[in-house]
Coordinates of C-alpha atoms in Angstrom, one line a residue:
X1451 CA 58.2 -102.2 94.7
X1452 CA 57.8 -105.4 92.6
X1453 CA 61.7 -104.4 91.9
X1454 CA 63.4 -107.6 92.1
X1455 CA 66.8 -105.7 93.9
X1456 CA 68.9 -109.9 93.6
X1457 CA 69.3 -109.2 90.0
X1458 CA 70.6 -104.9 90.7
X1459 CA 73.6 -104.0 89.6
X1460 CA 76.1 -103.4 92.6
X1461 CA 76.1 -99.5 91.0
X1462 CA 72.1 -99.7 91.9
X1463 CA 72.1 -101.6 95.2
X1464 CA 74.1 -98.9 96.0
X1465 CA 71.2 -96.4 95.3
X1466 CA 68.7 -99.0 97.2
X1467 CA 70.7 -99.0 100.4
X1468 CA 70.1 -96.1 102.4
X1469 CA 67.2 -95.0 99.9
X1470 CA 65.0 -98.0 99.0
X1471 CA 65.9 -99.8 102.2
X1472 CA 68.0 -99.0 105.4
X1473 CA 68.8 -101.2 108.5
X1474 CA 70.0 -100.3 112.6
X1475 CA 72.4 -102.8 113.7
X1476 CA 72.5 -104.2 117.3
X1477 CA 75.5 -102.8 118.9
X1478 CA 76.0 -99.5 117.3
X1479 CA 79.1 -98.3 118.9
X1480 CA 80.5 -101.0 115.9
X1481 CA 78.2 -99.5 113.4
X1482 CA 79.3 -96.1 113.8
X1483 CA 83.3 -94.8 113.3
X1484 CA 84.3 -93.3 116.6
X1485 CA 86.2 -91.1 115.1
X1486 CA 84.2 -89.2 112.7
X1487 CA 81.7 -86.8 114.6
X1488 CA 78.1 -88.3 114.3
X1489 CA 76.5 -84.4 112.6
X1490 CA 79.0 -85.2 110.0
X1491 CA 78.0 -89.4 109.7
X1492 CA 75.3 -88.5 109.2
X1493 CA 75.4 -85.6 107.1
X1494 CA 77.0 -88.6 104.3
X1495 CA 75.0 -89.9 104.0
X1496 CA 72.0 -86.7 104.1
X1497 CA 74.5 -86.2 101.0
X1498 CA 74.3 -89.3 98.9
X1499 CA 70.7 -90.0 99.2
X1500 CA 69.3 -86.4 99.8
X1501 CA 72.1 -83.5 97.8
X1502 CA 72.2 -81.9 100.4
X1503 CA 74.5 -79.3 101.0
X1504 CA 76.6 -76.8 103.1
X1505 CA 73.2 -75.6 106.0
X1506 CA 70.8 -76.8 104.7
X1507 CA 72.8 -80.2 105.5
X1508 CA 73.6 -79.4 109.3
X1509 CA 70.0 -78.0 109.5
X1510 CA 68.5 -81.6 107.6
X1511 CA 70.7 -83.7 110.5
X1512 CA 69.6 -81.9 113.5
X1513 CA 66.6 -82.1 112.1
X1514 CA 66.5 -86.0 112.4
X1515 CA 68.3 -86.0 115.8
X1516 CA 65.1 -83.9 116.8
X1517 CA 62.9 -86.4 115.3
X1518 CA 64.1 -89.5 116.8
X1519 CA 64.4 -87.6 120.5
X1520 CA 68.1 -86.7 121.2
X1521 CA 68.5 -84.0 123.4
X1522 CA 70.3 -80.7 122.6
X1523 CA 70.7 -82.0 118.8
X1524 CA 73.2 -78.9 118.0
X1525 CA 75.7 -80.0 120.7
X1526 CA 75.6 -84.0 119.8
X1527 CA 76.0 -82.8 116.5
X1528 CA 79.6 -82.5 117.5
X1529 CA 79.5 -84.9 119.4
X1530 CA 81.7 -88.6 118.2
X1531 CA 79.4 -91.6 119.5
X1532 CA 81.4 -92.7 123.0
X1533 CA 80.4 -89.7 124.5
X1534 CA 77.0 -90.6 123.5
X1535 CA 75.0 -93.0 126.4
X1536 CA 74.2 -96.5 124.9
X1537 CA 70.2 -94.9 124.1
X1538 CA 71.4 -91.9 122.4
X1539 CA 73.8 -93.9 120.8
X1540 CA 71.0 -96.7 119.3
X1541 CA 68.7 -93.0 118.1
X1542 CA 72.3 -91.5 116.7
X1543 CA 72.0 -95.6 114.0
X1544 CA 68.2 -94.9 113.6
X1545 CA 68.5 -90.9 112.5
X1546 CA 71.2 -92.0 109.6
X1547 CA 69.3 -94.8 108.8
X1548 CA 66.3 -92.1 107.8
X1549 CA 68.5 -89.5 106.4
X1550 CA 68.3 -91.2 103.4
X1551 CA 64.5 -91.5 103.5
X1552 CA 64.2 -95.5 103.0
X1553 CA 60.8 -96.9 102.7
X1554 CA 61.7 -99.9 104.7
X1555 CA 63.7 -99.7 107.8
X1556 CA 65.6 -103.1 108.8
X1557 CA 66.1 -103.5 112.0
X1558 CA 68.8 -106.5 113.7
X1559 CA 68.1 -106.8 117.1
X1560 CA 68.0 -103.0 118.1
X1561 CA 67.9 -103.1 121.6
X1562 CA 69.2 -106.6 122.5
X1563 CA 72.2 -104.8 123.9
X1564 CA 69.8 -102.2 125.2
X1565 CA 68.4 -101.8 129.4
X1566 CA 64.6 -102.0 130.0
X1567 CA 64.2 -98.5 130.1
X1568 CA 66.4 -97.5 127.4
X1569 CA 64.6 -100.6 125.0
X1570 CA 61.6 -98.9 125.3
X1571 CA 62.3 -95.4 124.3
X1572 CA 63.9 -96.8 121.8
X1573 CA 60.8 -99.2 120.7
X1574 CA 58.8 -95.9 121.0
X1575 CA 60.4 -94.0 119.0
X1576 CA 60.2 -96.8 115.9
X1577 CA 56.9 -97.2 116.8
X1578 CA 56.3 -93.3 116.1
X1579 CA 58.3 -93.0 113.3
X1580 CA 56.8 -95.7 111.2
X1581 CA 53.4 -94.0 111.5
X1582 CA 55.0 -90.4 111.2
X1583 CA 56.7 -91.9 107.7
X1584 CA 54.4 -94.7 107.0
X1585 CA 57.7 -96.8 106.5
X1586 CA 57.5 -100.3 106.9
X1587 CA 59.4 -102.6 109.1
X1588 CA 61.7 -105.5 109.4
X1589 CA 62.1 -105.8 113.0
X1590 CA 64.9 -108.7 113.5
X1591 CA 64.8 -110.0 117.5
X1592 CA 64.4 -113.1 119.6
X1593 CA 62.4 -111.5 122.4
X1594 CA 58.4 -112.4 121.8
X1595 CA 57.9 -109.7 123.9
X1596 CA 59.0 -107.3 121.6
X1597 CA 57.5 -108.9 119.1
X1598 CA 54.4 -109.2 120.7
X1599 CA 54.1 -105.4 121.1
X1600 CA 55.2 -103.9 118.3
X1601 CA 54.3 -106.5 115.2
X1602 CA 51.4 -106.2 113.4
X1603 CA 52.8 -110.0 110.9
X1604 CA 55.2 -112.7 113.0
X1605 CA 57.8 -114.6 110.9
X1606 CA 59.3 -117.6 113.0
X1607 CA 62.8 -118.7 111.8
X1608 CA 64.8 -122.0 112.0
X1609 CA 68.0 -123.0 110.5
X1610 CA 67.5 -120.9 107.8
X1611 CA 64.4 -121.3 106.9
X1612 CA 61.0 -119.7 107.7
X1613 CA 58.4 -121.8 109.2
X1614 CA 55.5 -119.9 110.2
X1615 CA 54.3 -116.9 109.2
X1616 CA 51.0 -115.3 110.3
X1617 CA 48.9 -112.7 112.1
X1618 CA 50.7 -111.5 115.4
X1619 CA 47.2 -112.1 117.5
X1620 CA 46.8 -115.1 115.6
X1621 CA 50.6 -116.7 116.4
X1622 CA 50.5 -115.3 120.0
X1623 CA 47.3 -117.2 120.6
X1624 CA 47.7 -120.0 118.5
X1625 CA 51.3 -120.9 117.0
X1626 CA 51.2 -123.8 115.1
X1627 CA 54.5 -124.9 114.2
X1628 CA 56.1 -127.1 117.0
X1629 CA 59.0 -124.8 117.8
X1630 CA 56.9 -121.5 117.6
X1631 CA 55.0 -123.9 120.3
X1632 CA 57.8 -124.8 122.4
X1633 CA 59.5 -121.5 122.2
X1634 CA 57.1 -119.9 124.2
X1635 CA 56.8 -122.7 126.8
X1636 CA 60.6 -121.5 127.7
X1637 CA 60.1 -118.0 128.8
X1638 CA 60.3 -117.0 132.3
X1639 CA 56.7 -117.4 133.4
X1640 CA 55.9 -114.8 136.8
X1641 CA 55.4 -116.4 139.9
X1642 CA 56.0 -120.0 138.4
X1643 CA 59.1 -121.5 140.6
X1644 CA 59.9 -124.6 138.4
X1645 CA 61.9 -125.7 135.9
X1646 CA 61.5 -124.6 132.4
X1647 CA 61.1 -126.2 129.1
X1648 CA 63.8 -127.0 127.1
X1649 CA 64.3 -128.1 123.2
X1650 CA 66.4 -130.3 123.4
X1651 CA 69.9 -130.5 121.3
X1652 CA 71.5 -127.5 118.7
X1653 CA 70.2 -126.1 115.8
X1654 CA 71.8 -128.5 112.6
X1655 CA 75.5 -126.7 111.3
X1656 CA 74.0 -125.1 107.3
X1657 CA 77.3 -126.2 106.0
X1658 CA 75.5 -130.2 105.9
X1659 CA 73.5 -131.5 103.6
X1660 CA 70.0 -131.7 105.3
X1661 CA 67.3 -134.1 104.8
X1662 CA 63.6 -133.6 105.7
X1663 CA 62.4 -131.1 108.2
X1664 CA 65.0 -129.3 110.0
X1665 CA 63.1 -129.4 113.1
X1666 CA 62.9 -132.9 113.1
X1667 CA 65.3 -134.4 115.2
X1668 CA 64.2 -132.0 117.9
X1669 CA 60.7 -131.8 117.7
X1670 CA 58.9 -134.0 120.2
X1671 CA 55.7 -134.6 117.7
X1672 CA 58.5 -136.4 114.6
X1673 CA 57.4 -139.0 112.2
X1674 CA 59.3 -141.3 110.1
X1675 CA 58.3 -138.6 107.3
X1676 CA 59.2 -135.7 108.9
X1677 CA 63.4 -136.7 108.4
X1678 CA 62.6 -137.2 104.8
X1679 CA 60.5 -135.3 103.1
X1680 CA 60.4 -131.5 104.0
X1681 CA 57.7 -130.4 104.4
X1682 CA 55.7 -127.4 102.5
X1683 CA 53.7 -124.5 103.1
X1684 CA 49.9 -125.1 104.5
X1685 CA 47.2 -122.6 105.8
X1686 CA 45.8 -123.2 109.2
X1687 CA 43.3 -120.8 110.2
X1688 CA 45.2 -117.8 108.6
X1689 CA 48.4 -118.5 109.5
X1690 CA 51.4 -120.1 106.9
X1691 CA 52.7 -123.0 108.8
X1692 CA 55.7 -125.6 107.4
X1693 CA 54.9 -129.0 109.3
X1694 CA 53.4 -131.8 108.5
X1695 CA 51.3 -132.4 111.3
X1696 CA 50.3 -128.9 110.5
X1697 CA 46.4 -128.4 112.1
X1698 CA 46.7 -132.2 114.2
X1699 CA 49.2 -130.8 117.1
X1700 CA 47.2 -132.3 120.3
X1701 CA 46.6 -128.6 121.9
X1702 CA 48.8 -126.7 123.8
X1703 CA 48.6 -127.8 126.9
X1704 CA 47.4 -125.4 129.8
X1705 CA 50.4 -123.3 131.7
X1706 CA 49.8 -125.3 135.7
X1707 CA 53.2 -123.1 138.0
X1708 CA 55.3 -125.8 138.8
X1709 CA 56.7 -126.0 142.5
X1710 CA 58.0 -123.5 144.1
X1711 CA 62.0 -125.0 145.6
X1712 CA 61.6 -125.1 149.2
X1713 CA 64.1 -123.4 150.8
X1714 CA 66.3 -123.7 153.8
X1715 CA 65.8 -121.6 156.4
X1716 CA 67.3 -117.9 155.7
X1717 CA 70.7 -118.3 158.1
X1718 CA 72.6 -115.3 158.7
X1719 CA 74.3 -113.6 155.6
X1720 CA 77.2 -116.2 153.6
X1721 CA 78.3 -112.4 152.2
X1722 CA 77.1 -109.1 154.3
X1723 CA 78.5 -105.8 151.9
X1724 CA 78.8 -102.8 154.1
X1725 CA 79.5 -99.1 152.8
X1726 CA 80.9 -100.3 149.8
X1727 CA 82.3 -97.3 147.9
X1728 CA 84.0 -97.3 144.5
X1729 CA 85.2 -94.4 143.1
X1730 CA 87.3 -93.9 139.8
X1731 CA 90.0 -90.4 139.9
X1732 CA 89.7 -87.6 137.1
X1733 CA 93.1 -86.9 136.2
X1734 CA 94.0 -83.7 134.3
X1735 CA 97.2 -82.1 133.1
X1736 CA 100.9 -82.2 132.9
X1737 CA 101.1 -83.5 136.4
X1738 CA 97.6 -85.8 136.1
X1739 CA 96.2 -83.8 139.4
X1740 CA 93.3 -84.8 140.6
X1741 CA 89.9 -83.1 139.8
X1742 CA 87.0 -85.3 140.9
X1743 CA 85.6 -88.5 140.7
X1744 CA 83.1 -91.3 139.5
X1745 CA 81.4 -92.0 142.1
X1746 CA 80.7 -95.3 140.3
X1747 CA 79.2 -97.3 143.7
X1748 CA 78.4 -95.0 146.6
X1749 CA 77.7 -96.6 150.1
X1750 CA 75.8 -99.6 149.1
X1751 CA 75.6 -102.5 151.3
X1752 CA 73.6 -105.7 151.2
X1753 CA 73.7 -109.5 152.1
X1754 CA 72.5 -112.6 150.8
X1755 CA 72.9 -116.2 152.3
X1756 CA 73.9 -119.1 152.1
X1757 CA 71.8 -121.3 148.9
X1758 CA 70.0 -117.5 147.5
X1759 CA 69.6 -115.4 145.0
X1760 CA 69.8 -111.9 144.8
X1761 CA 69.5 -110.2 142.4
X1762 CA 70.7 -106.8 141.6
X1763 CA 69.0 -104.4 138.9
X1764 CA 68.8 -101.4 137.0
X1765 CA 69.8 -99.1 134.0
X1766 CA 73.2 -99.3 132.3
X1767 CA 75.8 -97.8 133.8
X1768 CA 74.5 -97.7 137.1
X1769 CA 76.9 -99.5 138.3
X1770 CA 76.0 -103.2 138.9
X1771 CA 79.5 -104.5 137.4
X1772 CA 81.2 -102.4 139.5
X1773 CA 79.4 -103.9 143.0
X1774 CA 80.2 -107.3 141.3
X1775 CA 84.0 -107.2 140.3
X1776 CA 84.5 -104.7 143.9
X1777 CA 83.7 -107.7 145.7
X1778 CA 86.1 -110.2 144.0
X1779 CA 89.0 -106.8 144.5
X1780 CA 89.2 -107.0 140.2
X1781 CA 88.6 -103.8 141.3
X1782 CA 90.0 -101.9 144.4
X1783 CA 87.1 -100.5 146.9
X1784 CA 87.2 -96.9 147.5
X1785 CA 85.7 -97.7 151.0
X1786 CA 83.7 -100.3 152.8
X1787 CA 83.6 -103.8 154.0
X1788 CA 83.3 -106.8 152.1
X1789 CA 82.5 -110.2 154.6
X1790 CA 82.6 -113.7 153.5
X1791 CA 81.1 -115.8 156.8
X1792 CA 82.3 -113.4 158.8
X1793 CA 85.5 -112.9 157.7
X1794 CA 86.4 -109.7 156.2
X1795 CA 87.8 -109.5 152.7
X1796 CA 91.9 -107.9 152.7
X1797 CA 95.0 -107.4 151.0
X1798 CA 96.0 -110.6 153.2
X1799 CA 93.3 -113.2 152.6
X1800 CA 92.7 -112.5 149.1
X1801 CA 93.6 -116.1 147.3
X1802 CA 92.1 -117.5 149.8
X1803 CA 88.5 -115.8 150.3
X1804 CA 88.7 -115.4 146.0
X1805 CA 88.1 -118.9 145.9
X1806 CA 85.3 -118.7 148.1
X1807 CA 83.3 -116.6 145.7
X1808 CA 83.5 -116.9 141.6
X1809 CA 82.4 -114.3 138.4
X1810 CA 80.4 -115.6 135.5
X1811 CA 81.0 -113.3 133.4
X1812 CA 77.9 -111.6 130.2
X1813 CA 80.0 -112.6 127.5
X1814 CA 81.5 -116.2 127.7
X1815 CA 83.5 -115.9 124.6
X1816 CA 85.1 -113.2 126.2
X1817 CA 86.3 -114.3 128.9
X1818 CA 87.5 -117.3 128.1
X1819 CA 91.0 -118.5 126.3
X1820 CA 90.4 -119.2 123.0
X1821 CA 94.2 -120.9 122.5
X1822 CA 93.1 -123.0 125.5
X1823 CA 91.4 -126.3 125.4
X1824 CA 88.9 -126.5 127.4
X1825 CA 90.0 -129.0 130.5
X1826 CA 92.8 -126.0 130.1
X1827 CA 90.6 -123.6 131.5
X1828 CA 88.9 -125.8 134.2
X1829 CA 92.3 -126.3 135.6
X1830 CA 93.7 -122.9 135.2
X1831 CA 91.7 -121.9 138.9
X1832 CA 92.5 -125.5 140.5
X1833 CA 96.2 -125.8 139.7
X1834 CA 96.1 -121.6 140.9
X1835 CA 94.8 -122.1 144.4
X1836 CA 97.3 -125.8 144.2
X1837 CA 93.4 -127.3 145.0
X1838 CA 94.2 -131.4 145.5
X1839 CA 96.9 -133.1 143.7
X1840 CA 97.3 -133.0 139.6
X1841 CA 95.6 -136.1 139.3
X1842 CA 92.4 -136.1 141.3
X1843 CA 92.3 -132.5 139.2
X1844 CA 92.1 -134.0 136.1
X1845 CA 89.1 -136.5 137.3
X1846 CA 87.6 -133.5 139.0
X1847 CA 87.3 -132.0 134.9
X1848 CA 85.0 -135.3 133.8
X1849 CA 83.0 -134.5 136.5
X1850 CA 82.8 -130.4 136.1
X1851 CA 81.4 -130.9 132.5
X1852 CA 78.4 -133.9 133.1
X1853 CA 77.6 -130.9 135.8
X1854 CA 77.2 -128.5 133.6
X1855 CA 75.4 -131.0 131.0
X1856 CA 78.7 -130.7 128.3
X1857 CA 79.3 -134.3 126.5
X1858 CA 82.4 -135.9 128.1
X1859 CA 84.8 -135.1 124.9
X1860 CA 84.4 -131.3 125.3
X1861 CA 87.6 -130.7 127.5
X1862 CA 89.5 -131.7 124.6
X1863 CA 87.7 -129.3 122.3
X1864 CA 88.1 -125.9 122.1
X1865 CA 85.1 -123.2 123.0
X1866 CA 85.0 -121.5 119.4
X1867 CA 84.1 -125.2 118.5
X1868 CA 81.1 -124.3 120.6
X1869 CA 77.4 -122.4 120.8
X1870 CA 76.4 -119.4 122.7
X1871 CA 75.1 -121.0 125.5
X1872 CA 77.5 -124.5 125.7
X1873 CA 80.3 -121.9 125.9
X1874 CA 77.7 -120.2 129.2
X1875 CA 78.2 -123.6 130.5
X1876 CA 81.8 -123.7 130.2
X1877 CA 82.4 -120.8 132.1
X1878 CA 80.1 -122.0 134.4
X1879 CA 81.8 -125.1 134.4
X1880 CA 85.8 -123.3 135.9
X1881 CA 83.3 -120.9 138.1
X1882 CA 83.0 -124.2 140.0
X1883 CA 86.0 -125.4 139.6
X1884 CA 87.2 -124.2 142.7
X1885 CA 84.4 -124.9 144.8
X1886 CA 83.1 -121.9 145.2
X1887 CA 80.4 -120.7 147.2
X1888 CA 78.8 -117.8 146.3
X1889 CA 78.8 -116.6 142.3
X1890 CA 78.4 -113.3 140.8
X1891 CA 77.1 -114.0 137.9
X1892 CA 76.9 -110.6 135.4
X1893 CA 73.8 -110.8 132.5
X1894 CA 74.9 -114.5 132.7
X1895 CA 72.1 -114.5 129.6
X1896 CA 71.6 -111.7 127.8
X1897 CA 73.0 -112.7 124.8
X1898 CA 71.1 -116.2 124.8
X1899 CA 67.9 -117.0 123.2
X1900 CA 65.2 -118.0 125.1
X1901 CA 65.8 -121.4 124.7
X1902 CA 69.5 -120.7 125.6
X1903 CA 68.2 -118.9 128.4
X1904 CA 66.1 -121.5 129.8
X1905 CA 68.4 -124.2 129.7
X1906 CA 71.1 -121.8 131.8
X1907 CA 68.4 -121.0 134.0
X1908 CA 67.9 -124.8 134.9
X1909 CA 71.4 -125.4 135.6
X1910 CA 71.8 -122.9 137.8
X1911 CA 69.1 -123.6 140.0
X1912 CA 69.7 -127.5 140.0
X1913 CA 73.4 -126.1 141.2
X1914 CA 71.5 -123.9 143.3
X1915 CA 69.8 -127.1 144.9
X1916 CA 71.9 -129.5 144.8
X1917 CA 75.4 -127.0 146.4
X1918 CA 74.0 -124.6 148.1
X1919 CA 75.5 -121.9 146.0
X1920 CA 74.4 -118.1 146.8
X1921 CA 74.3 -116.7 143.8
X1922 CA 74.7 -112.4 143.1
X1923 CA 72.6 -112.0 140.2
X1924 CA 73.0 -108.7 138.2
X1925 CA 71.0 -108.4 135.5
X1926 CA 68.5 -106.1 133.7
X1927 CA 66.0 -108.8 132.9
X1928 CA 63.1 -108.9 135.2
X1929 CA 61.6 -111.9 134.2
X1930 CA 64.7 -113.9 134.8
X1931 CA 64.4 -111.8 138.4
X1932 CA 61.4 -113.1 139.0
X1933 CA 61.8 -116.4 137.6
X1934 CA 65.1 -116.9 139.7
X1935 CA 65.5 -114.2 142.6
X1936 CA 64.9 -115.0 146.7
X1937 CA 65.6 -111.1 146.7
X1938 CA 66.3 -107.9 144.9
X1939 CA 68.3 -105.1 145.3
X1940 CA 67.4 -101.9 142.4
X1941 CA 70.1 -99.6 141.7
X1942 CA 70.3 -96.2 140.0
X1943 CA 73.4 -93.9 139.9
X1944 CA 75.6 -96.2 142.7
X1945 CA 73.4 -95.9 145.3
X1946 CA 70.6 -98.9 145.9
X1947 CA 67.2 -97.6 145.7
X1948 CA 65.0 -100.6 146.5
X1949 CA 65.4 -103.7 148.3
X1950 CA 62.9 -106.5 149.9
X1951 CA 62.0 -109.7 148.5
X1952 CA 61.5 -110.7 144.5
X1953 CA 57.6 -111.1 145.3
X1954 CA 57.2 -107.7 146.5
X1955 CA 59.4 -105.6 144.4
X1956 CA 58.2 -106.6 141.3
X1957 CA 54.8 -107.2 142.0
X1958 CA 54.3 -104.2 144.5
X1959 CA 57.3 -102.1 143.8
X1960 CA 57.2 -98.4 146.2
X1961 CA 60.2 -96.7 144.3
X1962 CA 59.3 -94.7 141.5
X1963 CA 62.5 -95.7 139.2
X1964 CA 61.3 -99.5 139.7
X1965 CA 57.9 -98.9 138.9
X1966 CA 59.4 -97.5 135.6
X1967 CA 61.7 -100.4 135.2
X1968 CA 58.8 -102.6 135.8
X1969 CA 56.3 -100.6 133.7
X1970 CA 59.2 -100.7 131.1
X1971 CA 59.4 -104.7 130.5
X1972 CA 57.4 -106.2 126.9
X1973 CA 55.3 -109.2 127.8
X1974 CA 54.0 -111.3 125.9
X1975 CA 50.3 -110.4 127.2
X1976 CA 48.5 -107.7 127.7
X1977 CA 49.4 -104.7 130.4
X1978 CA 45.7 -106.3 132.0
X1979 CA 45.5 -101.7 132.1
X1980 CA 48.6 -101.2 134.3
X1981 CA 50.2 -97.6 133.7
X1982 CA 52.3 -97.3 131.2
X1983 CA 55.8 -95.4 132.1
X1984 CA 58.1 -93.8 130.2
X1985 CA 61.2 -92.7 132.6
X1986 CA 62.1 -88.7 130.4
X1987 CA 66.1 -88.7 129.6
X1988 CA 69.0 -90.2 130.4
X1989 CA 70.6 -91.0 134.2
X1990 CA 72.8 -88.2 134.9
X1991 CA 76.8 -88.7 135.3
X1992 CA 78.8 -90.1 138.8
X1993 CA 81.2 -87.0 137.4
X1994 CA 78.6 -84.5 138.9
X1995 CA 75.7 -86.8 140.7
X1996 CA 72.6 -84.3 141.2
X1997 CA 72.0 -83.2 144.5
X1998 CA 69.0 -84.3 146.8
X1999 CA 67.6 -87.7 145.3
X2000 CA 69.7 -88.8 142.7
X2001 CA 66.4 -89.5 140.4
X2002 CA 64.8 -86.2 141.0
X2003 CA 65.6 -84.7 137.8
X2004 CA 63.4 -88.0 135.7
X2005 CA 60.9 -88.0 138.2
X2006 CA 56.8 -87.6 138.2
X2007 CA 56.6 -86.6 141.7
X2008 CA 59.6 -85.0 142.8
X2009 CA 59.2 -82.1 145.4
X2010 CA 62.1 -79.4 146.6
X2011 CA 62.7 -81.8 149.3
X2012 CA 63.7 -83.9 146.5
X2013 CA 65.8 -81.5 144.6
X2014 CA 67.5 -80.7 148.6
X2015 CA 68.5 -84.4 150.5
X2016 CA 69.1 -87.6 149.8
X2017 CA 66.2 -89.4 151.5
X2018 CA 66.6 -91.9 154.2
X2019 CA 64.9 -95.4 154.7
X2020 CA 61.6 -96.4 154.7
X2021 CA 60.6 -99.4 156.1
X2022 CA 57.6 -101.3 154.5
X2023 CA 58.0 -104.2 156.2
X2024 CA 59.2 -107.3 155.7
X2025 CA 62.5 -106.1 154.6
X2026 CA 61.5 -104.1 151.7
X2027 CA 62.6 -101.0 151.7
X2028 CA 63.2 -97.8 150.0
X2029 CA 64.5 -94.7 150.1
X2030 CA 62.0 -91.8 148.2
X2031 CA 61.0 -89.0 150.1
X2032 CA 57.6 -89.0 148.1
X2033 CA 57.0 -93.2 149.5
X2034 CA 57.8 -91.6 153.2
X2035 CA 55.0 -89.5 152.6
X2036 CA 52.7 -92.5 151.7
X2037 CA 53.5 -94.9 154.7

C-alpha cells in the first residue's frame, strides 16, 4: 500500500506480520507447534489480529478450517498437527495465515513436500481463496508446472538477484534470460529418453565479492563484458530482463526428442517379489496387548529384469517406502518372499544378498554421517562386507567419485561442504561402492530443483547403461517416471492397483486412481482438453482400510460390488493389468 515496511520499528512490524501479510511454509509440521491443539494455534492469530475471544474465536477458527477444505472441522480443532496428513497440515497452515485477514499471502514452496493429488488440492484452495478474498499472493517455487497453472506474472531469481520478470504467457512463450531458457531445457519431456540439458557449474557463493553478471560463469552466451559489468534492466517484448545480450540471443532451438536408449531384451527377473506383506502391530494396555495391525504393505508382487527400471508411484502414505525397506530387510516382512536371481532372501543370507541391493534415500544430508569424510563414507560399506584388500578399496574411492561426476578432492571433505545435488551424488556413490545389481531409489530427486534434477537423472541413466543396473524408483513425480522408467506399478493403500509399461500406464491410464494421478500433474503446456480429475478427501488409514475395493470411497465410478468385494486382476494385454471392477466391465 505504498508504505516502506523496511523502515518500520519492530512493534509496527508485528502488526504487519499476519495482518498486512502472512506466510505459509514448505514444511507445515515444522511450522506448526506439535504440542498445541490446532484450534488453539489458529485462535492465537485470531485474538492478536482480530481481537476475537471466547465462542466467537472458536466459531471463526472452525469457519477458517471449513474455508480451506478441512473435513470435520469442529473435531479437527481439538486435534494435534501430528494426527493430520501432510495435505491437511498444509491446509491448517493456510487457515492460520488467513486468520489475520492479510492483503498479501507469501507461499514458500507450499506443495513441494506433497504428492500430486494433495498438491492439486492445496493449489485449488489457494486459487479459490485468492479470488474470493481479492488477496495478492507471492508464490515461491521451483516447479515450472505450478507456475504455469497459478501465476499471473513470473519473476526468475538467480544468486540473490531477479534476472527476469514478466507476464506468465510471455515468459512461457519466449523466456529472455539465458538462465530461464536453460531451466526450461532441463525439464524431462514426455516420451523423450535422450539426455537432459544441464546447467554446468554451481550457483556462486553469496559471501564472496561478485563481479559482472552473476550467471556469466555458467552462461553459454557470455562475452567479456558479462564478466566485468553488472547488467541493468532492459525491456524486451514487454518483459524485464537483466542481461547484456537481451534481444540478441539466437532463437531457441525447437525441442527434438532424443533417441531412446536401446535396452537389452527383457530376460528373467533379477528381482522377484511375491505376496509381500508388512503389518505393524498396534499394542495397547499395561501388557502391550496387540489390538490390531497397520497394513502398510498388503500382498504386493512385482518383478524387475536386469538393466530395467520399475517406478513405484502413489500418494504419500501408500506404502511405497515400506516396500523398498522390506526388500532390504531394513523392515522385517510379515509374509511373502523376495528373491534375487532366483535366490530367496532370508535371515541366513542377508549380508550376501544385501550387497547386491542398495538404497538411495530421499534426503542425502540425513542419510550421510556429518562427522565422516566422504572417502570414509564410501569405504564403510566395502569394509563392512570385506570387499577386496584395503589398498584396492582406497583406489576404488577415487574411481567412484569420478564415476558420479565429483572432483578427486571430494573424498577429503565433509557432507556439509557440498550442495544438495552433490550430496545426492555421494549417496549414489556410496550405494555403488559394493557393486550392487539393484538400486532402490526412494524419491532421490524430490528435493532438487529442475537443473540439479536433470544432472541426477542423467547420471542414473548413464550408470544403468554402463553397469546394467536395475532400479526400483520410488516417486510421486510422474514426469521423472515418464523419462526414466520402463515399467510402472501404481500403489494405493498398500496394494498395487495398476501395472504396465510406462507408455501404457501414463499414456492410457485405466484405473480411476491412476487417471487422477496423471490428471493432477501440473504442466507447462495447456492440458489440451484433458479432463481434470480431483480426488475427494484423503487416503483412508491402513489401520482400518475400507471393505471391498480400498479406493471406492473416493472413486467416481464406484458401484455396489466395489463396496463389497476387492477386485481381481484384469489383464489388458502386453503386461498391462488393473484391479478395478469398473474397468473389468468395459473389457
